[in-house]
């Protein structure tokens, strides 16, 4: 049997790196798109020791001609479209660029795949952010979308495009509606990593404090390494369908901080309210965390909690990593790195 060929867009990102490692283990040839110009090296692929095992193609995914050329050059079996402007806060400042990458690029892929003779399977990275201001305790595949940011609206456009092309042209295209997933490879701008890297640096005397926004937001946080397996499973089914991938538990940002300080054995106390709320180190009376208006969003998603029962039943997938282990993994990795 010839090896299957997978194309991963956004291979330099958190999920791209874990998915590449997973697919290499499954004996795939892995091709990844990477716009090298933005960075000096591919630190995540290096950290996972797979930088020399994947083929990288240097391109911006918004250049449709470059995408067409990849399909001319390689006999691709599966596309995992992970490239995105993925930071919700930035999407308020750059809504148009966010939409070009997150909404138009998936549509370009669908158009290219529609014109290929070869059957190509397509995975789209949808997101729990599409549920936004929902009205239910747990969100599943049937929950209405109510996006709260340009990031979420762009992803919702892509999500509906996938469904439309699946129904109109019988393309094997699926959307994984993934809830927040984190890891030691998470970008430093996201809250979990901002906390773990910040606390590690404070412990080592390299940073004074961390400034945060809404610490009462709740998220369903899983481990990225578990979630990439679900992406692959979605492309191995008989019928293309969309799936929610989550842990079914959620925690506030404040709870994440409390768990991280516990692991670090930092003695702390919360004082004050609202913008004056602070976390104090009770040993040296120094402020570890304070609130800064700058990190609040024009519209917030207050709480997300996913119901992954369809994935459990049909994909035989469930999360393996518990919240406490996830926080520990991230804290320990950041202590070691710094
Ligand atoms: P990430 O770490 O931010 O990675 C995003 C990737 O997209 C990076 O490799 C980035 O390249 C690339 N990219 C952005 N714009 C590009 C462009 N114009 N051309 C080429 N590449 C471009 O995100 P992630 O956490 O791995 O998430 C992967 C996907 O899942 C994203 O689509 C995200 O929206 C979605 N998602 C993530 C989560 C989560 O909790 N992590 C949950 C649901 C859905 P650079 O390194 O050059 O910037
Ligand atoms: O924020 C609050 C913030 O930026 C989580 C992306 O992967 O998951 C991610 O989107 C929460 C929000 O992730 C700060 O307001 C408070 O309520 O880590 P985040 P996100 O916005 O949930 C979804 C599923 C995706 O699809 C996205 O691509 O934390 N928060 N203070 C803060 N967040 C940040 N980043 N920084 C703060 O200082």
Coordinates of C-alpha atoms and ligand atoms in Angstrom, one line a residue:
X1 CA 0.0 0.0 0.0
X2 CA 1.4 3.4 -0.9
X3 CA 1.7 5.8 2.0
X4 CA -1.2 8.3 2.4
X5 CA -0.4 11.9 1.9
X6 CA -1.8 14.5 4.3
X7 CA -1.6 18.3 3.9
X8 CA -1.7 20.3 7.1
X9 CA -2.1 24.1 6.8
X10 CA -0.7 25.9 9.8
X11 CA 1.8 23.2 10.6
X12 CA 3.8 25.8 12.7
X13 CA 0.9 26.2 15.1
X14 CA 0.1 24.2 18.2
X15 CA -2.4 21.8 16.6
X16 CA -0.4 21.5 13.4
X17 CA 2.7 20.3 15.3
X18 CA 0.7 17.7 17.4
X19 CA -1.2 16.5 14.3
X20 CA 1.9 16.1 12.2
X21 CA 3.5 14.0 14.9
X22 CA 0.3 11.9 15.1
X23 CA 0.1 11.4 11.4
X24 CA 3.8 10.5 11.0
X25 CA 3.2 7.7 13.6
X26 CA 0.3 6.5 11.4
X27 CA 2.8 6.3 8.5
X28 CA 1.5 9.3 6.5
X29 CA 3.7 11.5 4.3
X30 CA 3.1 14.9 6.0
X31 CA 3.2 18.1 4.0
X32 CA 2.7 21.3 5.9
X33 CA 2.2 24.9 4.8
X34 CA 4.2 27.4 6.7
X35 CA 4.8 31.1 6.1
X36 CA 8.3 31.1 7.3
X37 CA 8.8 34.8 6.8
X38 CA 6.9 35.5 10.1
X39 CA 9.3 33.5 12.3
X40 CA 13.0 32.5 12.5
X41 CA 12.3 28.8 13.1
X42 CA 9.7 26.1 13.7
X43 CA 10.2 25.7 17.4
X44 CA 7.2 23.5 18.0
X45 CA 8.2 21.0 15.3
X46 CA 11.8 21.1 16.8
X47 CA 10.5 20.5 20.3
X48 CA 8.5 17.4 19.1
X49 CA 11.6 16.3 17.1
X50 CA 9.8 16.1 13.8
X51 CA 11.1 19.2 12.0
X52 CA 13.1 17.0 9.6
X53 CA 10.4 14.5 9.1
X54 CA 7.8 16.7 7.5
X55 CA 7.8 18.4 4.1
X56 CA 7.2 22.1 4.5
X57 CA 5.9 24.4 1.7
X58 CA 6.5 28.1 2.2
X59 CA 3.3 29.9 1.5
X60 CA 0.5 32.2 2.7
X61 CA -2.8 30.3 2.5
X62 CA -4.6 33.4 1.2
X63 CA -2.7 33.0 -2.1
X64 CA -5.1 30.6 -3.9
X65 CA -2.7 30.0 -6.8
X66 CA -0.2 28.6 -4.3
X67 CA -2.8 26.2 -3.0
X68 CA -3.6 25.0 -6.5
X69 CA 0.0 24.4 -7.2
X70 CA 0.3 22.1 -4.1
X71 CA -2.5 19.9 -5.5
X72 CA -0.7 19.8 -8.9
X73 CA 2.6 18.7 -7.2
X74 CA 1.3 16.2 -4.6
X75 CA -1.3 13.4 -4.8
X76 CA -3.0 14.6 -1.6
X77 CA -5.5 12.3 0.2
X78 CA -6.4 14.3 3.3
X79 CA -6.3 18.1 4.0
X80 CA -6.4 19.4 7.5
X81 CA -7.1 23.1 7.3
X82 CA -5.7 24.5 10.6
X83 CA -4.2 27.8 9.4
X84 CA -6.1 30.7 10.9
X85 CA -5.8 34.0 12.6
X86 CA -6.8 32.2 15.8
X87 CA -6.5 34.9 18.5
X88 CA -10.0 36.1 19.3
X89 CA -8.8 39.4 20.8
X90 CA -6.8 40.3 17.6
X91 CA -9.9 39.6 15.4
X92 CA -11.5 42.8 16.8
X93 CA -8.6 44.8 15.6
X94 CA -8.1 42.9 12.3
X95 CA -11.5 41.7 11.3
X96 CA -11.0 41.8 7.5
X97 CA -7.7 40.0 7.5
X98 CA -9.1 37.5 10.0
X99 CA -12.0 36.8 7.7
X100 CA -9.9 36.4 4.6
X101 CA -7.7 33.7 6.3
X102 CA -10.5 32.1 8.3
X103 CA -13.5 32.2 6.0
X104 CA -12.3 32.7 2.4
X105 CA -9.4 30.3 2.5
X106 CA -11.6 27.3 3.5
X107 CA -13.9 28.3 0.7
X108 CA -11.0 28.4 -1.7
X109 CA -10.0 24.9 -0.7
X110 CA -13.5 23.6 -1.2
X111 CA -13.5 25.1 -4.7
X112 CA -10.1 23.6 -5.5
X113 CA -11.2 20.1 -4.2
X114 CA -14.5 20.3 -6.1
X115 CA -12.5 20.6 -9.4
X116 CA -10.2 17.6 -8.7
X117 CA -10.8 14.2 -10.2
X118 CA -9.1 12.6 -7.2
X119 CA -11.3 12.2 -4.1
X120 CA -9.8 14.4 -1.3
X121 CA -11.0 14.5 2.2
X122 CA -11.1 17.8 4.0
X123 CA -11.1 18.7 7.7
X124 CA -12.0 22.2 8.8
X125 CA -11.0 23.6 12.2
X126 CA -14.3 24.9 13.5
X127 CA -14.6 26.2 17.0
X128 CA -16.8 26.4 20.1
X129 CA -16.5 30.2 19.8
X130 CA -19.3 29.9 17.2
X131 CA -21.7 29.1 20.1
X132 CA -20.8 32.5 21.7
X133 CA -23.8 33.8 23.6
X134 CA -25.6 30.5 23.6
X135 CA -28.6 29.7 25.8
X136 CA -27.8 26.1 26.9
X137 CA -25.8 24.5 29.7
X138 CA -23.8 22.2 27.3
X139 CA -23.3 22.8 23.6
X140 CA -23.5 20.1 21.0
X141 CA -23.8 19.8 17.2
X142 CA -27.4 21.0 17.3
X143 CA -26.9 24.1 19.4
X144 CA -27.5 27.4 17.6
X145 CA -24.6 29.6 16.8
X146 CA -24.4 33.1 18.3
X147 CA -20.9 34.3 17.4
X148 CA -19.4 37.1 19.6
X149 CA -16.3 38.2 17.6
X150 CA -15.1 38.6 14.1
X151 CA -13.1 35.4 14.7
X152 CA -16.3 33.5 15.5
X153 CA -18.2 35.0 12.6
X154 CA -15.4 34.1 10.1
X155 CA -15.3 30.5 11.4
X156 CA -19.1 30.3 11.2
X157 CA -19.0 31.2 7.6
X158 CA -16.4 28.5 6.9
X159 CA -18.5 26.0 8.9
X160 CA -21.6 26.6 6.8
X161 CA -19.5 26.5 3.6
X162 CA -18.3 23.0 4.6
X163 CA -21.8 21.8 5.1
X164 CA -23.0 23.4 1.8
X165 CA -20.3 21.8 -0.3
X166 CA -20.8 18.5 1.4
X167 CA -24.5 18.5 0.4
X168 CA -24.2 20.2 -3.0
X169 CA -21.1 18.4 -4.4
X170 CA -20.8 15.3 -2.2
X171 CA -17.4 16.3 -1.0
X172 CA -16.0 14.4 2.0
X173 CA -15.7 17.6 4.1
X174 CA -16.1 17.8 7.9
X175 CA -15.9 20.4 10.6
X176 CA -14.5 19.5 14.0
X177 CA -16.2 21.9 16.5
X178 CA -13.3 21.9 19.0
X179 CA -13.5 23.5 22.4
X180 CA -10.4 25.2 23.8
X181 CA -7.4 22.9 23.8
X182 CA -4.1 23.8 25.3
X183 CA -0.6 22.3 25.8
X184 CA 3.0 23.4 26.5
X185 CA 3.1 24.3 22.8
X186 CA 0.2 26.8 23.2
X187 CA 0.9 30.4 21.9
X188 CA 1.9 32.7 24.7
X189 CA -0.9 35.2 24.0
X190 CA -3.6 32.7 25.0
X191 CA -4.7 32.8 28.6
X192 CA -3.5 29.4 29.8
X193 CA 0.0 29.8 28.5
X194 CA 0.1 33.5 29.5
X195 CA -0.5 32.3 33.1
X196 CA 1.9 29.3 33.1
X197 CA 4.8 31.2 31.5
X198 CA 4.1 34.3 33.6
X199 CA 4.0 32.3 36.9
X200 CA 7.1 30.4 36.0
X201 CA 9.0 33.6 35.3
X202 CA 7.8 35.2 38.5
X203 CA 9.0 32.1 40.4
X204 CA 12.4 32.5 38.8
X205 CA 12.6 36.2 39.4
X206 CA 12.4 37.1 35.7
X207 CA 9.0 38.9 35.7
X208 CA 7.2 41.0 38.4
X209 CA 3.5 40.4 37.7
X210 CA 0.8 39.3 35.1
X211 CA -1.9 41.6 33.9
X212 CA -5.1 40.0 32.8
X213 CA -8.7 40.8 31.7
X214 CA -11.9 38.9 32.6
X215 CA -10.8 36.2 35.0
X216 CA -14.5 35.0 35.5
X217 CA -14.8 33.7 31.9
X218 CA -15.2 29.9 31.9
X219 CA -13.8 27.5 29.3
X220 CA -13.9 23.8 28.6
X221 CA -10.1 23.2 28.4
X222 CA -8.7 19.9 27.0
X223 CA -5.2 18.8 25.9
X224 CA -4.3 19.5 22.2
X225 CA -2.5 16.1 22.0
X226 CA -5.8 14.3 22.6
X227 CA -7.8 16.5 20.2
X228 CA -5.7 15.9 17.1
X229 CA -6.6 12.2 17.2
X230 CA -10.3 13.2 16.9
X231 CA -9.5 15.3 13.8
X232 CA -8.0 12.2 12.1
X233 CA -10.9 10.0 13.2
X234 CA -13.4 12.3 11.6
X235 CA -11.7 11.7 8.2
X236 CA -11.8 7.9 8.6
X237 CA -15.6 7.5 8.9
X238 CA -17.9 6.2 6.2
X239 CA -20.0 9.3 6.1
X240 CA -18.7 12.9 6.6
X241 CA -20.3 14.5 9.6
X242 CA -19.4 17.4 12.1
X243 CA -18.5 16.6 15.7
X244 CA -18.1 18.5 18.9
X245 CA -14.8 17.7 20.7
X246 CA -14.6 18.7 24.3
X247 CA -14.1 17.4 27.9
X248 CA -17.6 18.2 29.2
X249 CA -16.1 20.1 32.2
X250 CA -15.3 23.8 32.5
X251 CA -13.3 26.1 34.8
X252 CA -12.9 29.8 35.1
X253 CA -9.7 31.6 34.4
X254 CA -9.4 32.2 38.2
X255 CA -9.7 28.5 38.8
X256 CA -6.9 27.9 36.3
X257 CA -4.7 30.4 38.1
X258 CA -5.5 28.8 41.5
X259 CA -4.6 25.3 40.2
X260 CA -1.3 26.6 38.7
X261 CA -0.3 28.4 42.0
X262 CA -1.1 25.3 43.9
X263 CA 1.2 23.2 41.7
X264 CA 3.9 25.8 42.2
X265 CA 3.3 25.7 46.0
X266 CA 2.9 29.5 45.9
X267 CA 1.1 30.9 49.0
X268 CA -1.4 33.4 47.7
X269 CA -4.6 35.4 48.5
X270 CA -7.1 37.2 46.3
X271 CA -8.0 40.7 47.4
X272 CA -10.3 43.4 46.0
X273 CA -13.1 43.4 43.5
X274 CA -13.6 44.2 39.8
X275 CA -10.7 46.1 38.2
X276 CA -9.1 46.2 41.7
X277 CA -9.0 42.5 42.2
X278 CA -5.4 41.2 42.8
X279 CA -3.6 38.1 43.6
X280 CA -1.0 38.6 46.3
X281 CA 2.0 36.4 47.3
X282 CA 1.5 36.1 51.0
X283 CA 5.2 35.4 51.6
X284 CA 6.6 38.6 50.2
X285 CA 3.3 40.7 49.9
X286 CA 4.0 41.3 46.2
X287 CA 1.2 41.5 43.6
X288 CA 1.4 38.5 41.3
X289 CA -1.7 39.2 39.2
X290 CA -3.7 42.4 38.5
X291 CA -6.6 43.3 36.2
X292 CA -6.1 45.6 33.2
X293 CA -9.0 46.9 31.2
X294 CA -6.8 46.5 28.1
X295 CA -7.4 42.7 28.1
X296 CA -11.2 42.9 28.1
X297 CA -13.0 42.2 24.8
X298 CA -15.8 44.3 23.2
X299 CA -18.0 41.3 23.5
X300 CA -17.1 38.3 25.6
X301 CA -18.0 34.6 25.6
X302 CA -18.8 34.1 29.3
X303 CA -18.9 30.3 29.5
X304 CA -18.5 27.3 27.2
X305 CA -19.0 23.6 28.1
X306 CA -19.1 20.9 25.4
X307 CA -21.2 17.8 25.0
X308 CA -19.0 15.3 23.1
X309 CA -21.3 12.3 23.3
X310 CA -21.7 12.0 19.5
X311 CA -17.9 11.8 19.1
X312 CA -17.8 9.2 21.9
X313 CA -20.5 7.1 20.3
X314 CA -19.5 7.3 16.6
X315 CA -15.8 7.9 16.7
X316 CA -15.0 6.1 19.9
X317 CA -13.2 9.2 21.0
X318 CA -12.9 10.6 24.5
X319 CA -10.5 13.0 26.2
X320 CA -7.6 11.3 28.1
X321 CA -6.1 14.3 30.0
X322 CA -7.8 15.7 33.1
X323 CA -7.8 19.5 33.8
X324 CA -5.3 19.2 36.7
X325 CA -2.9 17.2 34.7
X326 CA -3.1 19.7 31.8
X327 CA -2.3 22.6 34.1
X328 CA 0.6 20.6 35.7
X329 CA 2.0 19.7 32.3
X330 CA 2.0 23.3 31.2
X331 CA 3.4 24.7 34.5
X332 CA 6.2 22.1 34.6
X333 CA 7.2 22.7 30.9
X334 CA 7.4 26.5 31.5
X335 CA 9.5 26.1 34.6
X336 CA 11.9 23.8 32.7
X337 CA 12.1 26.1 29.7
X338 CA 12.7 29.3 31.7
Ligands
LIG1 P1 -2.2 28.6 16.2 O1 -1.2 27.9 17.2 O2 -2.5 30.0 16.3 O3 -1.8 28.2 14.7 C1 -2.3 28.8 13.6 C2 -1.5 28.5 12.4 O4 -2.0 29.2 11.3 C3 0.0 29.0 12.5 O5 0.8 28.0 12.0 C4 0.0 30.3 11.7 O6 1.2 30.5 11.1 C5 -1.0 29.8 10.6 N1 -1.4 30.9 9.7 C6 -2.1 32.0 10.1 N2 -2.3 32.8 9.1 C7 -1.8 32.2 8.0 C8 -1.7 32.6 6.6 N3 -2.2 33.7 6.1 N4 -1.0 31.7 5.8 C9 -0.4 30.6 6.3 N5 -0.5 30.2 7.6 C10 -1.2 31.0 8.4 O7 -3.6 27.8 16.4 P2 -4.0 26.4 17.0 O8 -4.3 26.6 18.4 O9 -3.0 25.4 16.5 O10 -5.4 26.1 16.2 C11 -5.4 25.4 15.0 C12 -6.8 25.7 14.3 O11 -7.8 25.3 15.1 C13 -7.0 27.2 14.0 O12 -7.8 27.2 12.8 C14 -7.9 27.6 15.2 O13 -8.7 28.7 14.8 C15 -8.7 26.4 15.4 N6 -9.2 26.1 16.8 C16 -8.3 26.2 17.8 C17 -8.7 25.9 19.1 C18 -7.8 25.9 20.3 O14 -8.3 25.9 21.4 N7 -6.5 25.8 20.1 C19 -10.1 25.6 19.3 C20 -11.0 25.5 18.2 C21 -10.5 25.8 17.0 P3 2.3 31.5 11.8 O15 3.0 30.6 12.8 O16 3.2 32.0 10.7 O17 1.5 32.6 12.4
LIG2 O1 -9.1 33.4 26.2 C1 -10.1 35.5 29.0 C2 -10.6 35.8 27.7 O2 -7.5 33.9 24.4 C3 -9.8 32.6 27.1 C4 -8.6 30.2 20.7 O3 -7.8 29.0 20.5 O4 -10.2 29.0 22.0 C5 -9.3 30.1 22.0 O5 -10.1 31.3 22.1 C6 -10.6 33.5 28.0 C7 -11.4 34.6 27.3 O6 -8.9 31.8 24.3 C8 -7.0 37.4 29.4 O7 -11.4 37.0 27.7 C9 -8.8 37.1 30.5 O8 -12.7 34.7 27.9 O9 -7.1 31.9 25.8 P1 -8.1 32.8 25.1 P2 -10.4 32.0 23.5 O10 -10.7 33.4 23.3 O11 -11.3 31.2 24.3 C10 -11.2 29.0 21.0 C11 -12.0 27.7 21.1 C12 -10.6 29.2 19.6 O12 -11.2 28.7 18.6 C13 -9.6 30.2 19.5 O13 -8.8 30.0 18.3 O14 -9.7 34.1 28.9 N1 -8.9 36.3 29.4 N2 -7.7 37.7 30.5 C14 -7.8 36.5 28.7 N3 -7.4 36.0 27.5 C15 -6.2 36.3 27.0 N4 -5.8 35.7 25.9 N5 -5.4 37.2 27.7 C16 -5.8 37.7 28.9 O15 -5.0 38.5 29.5

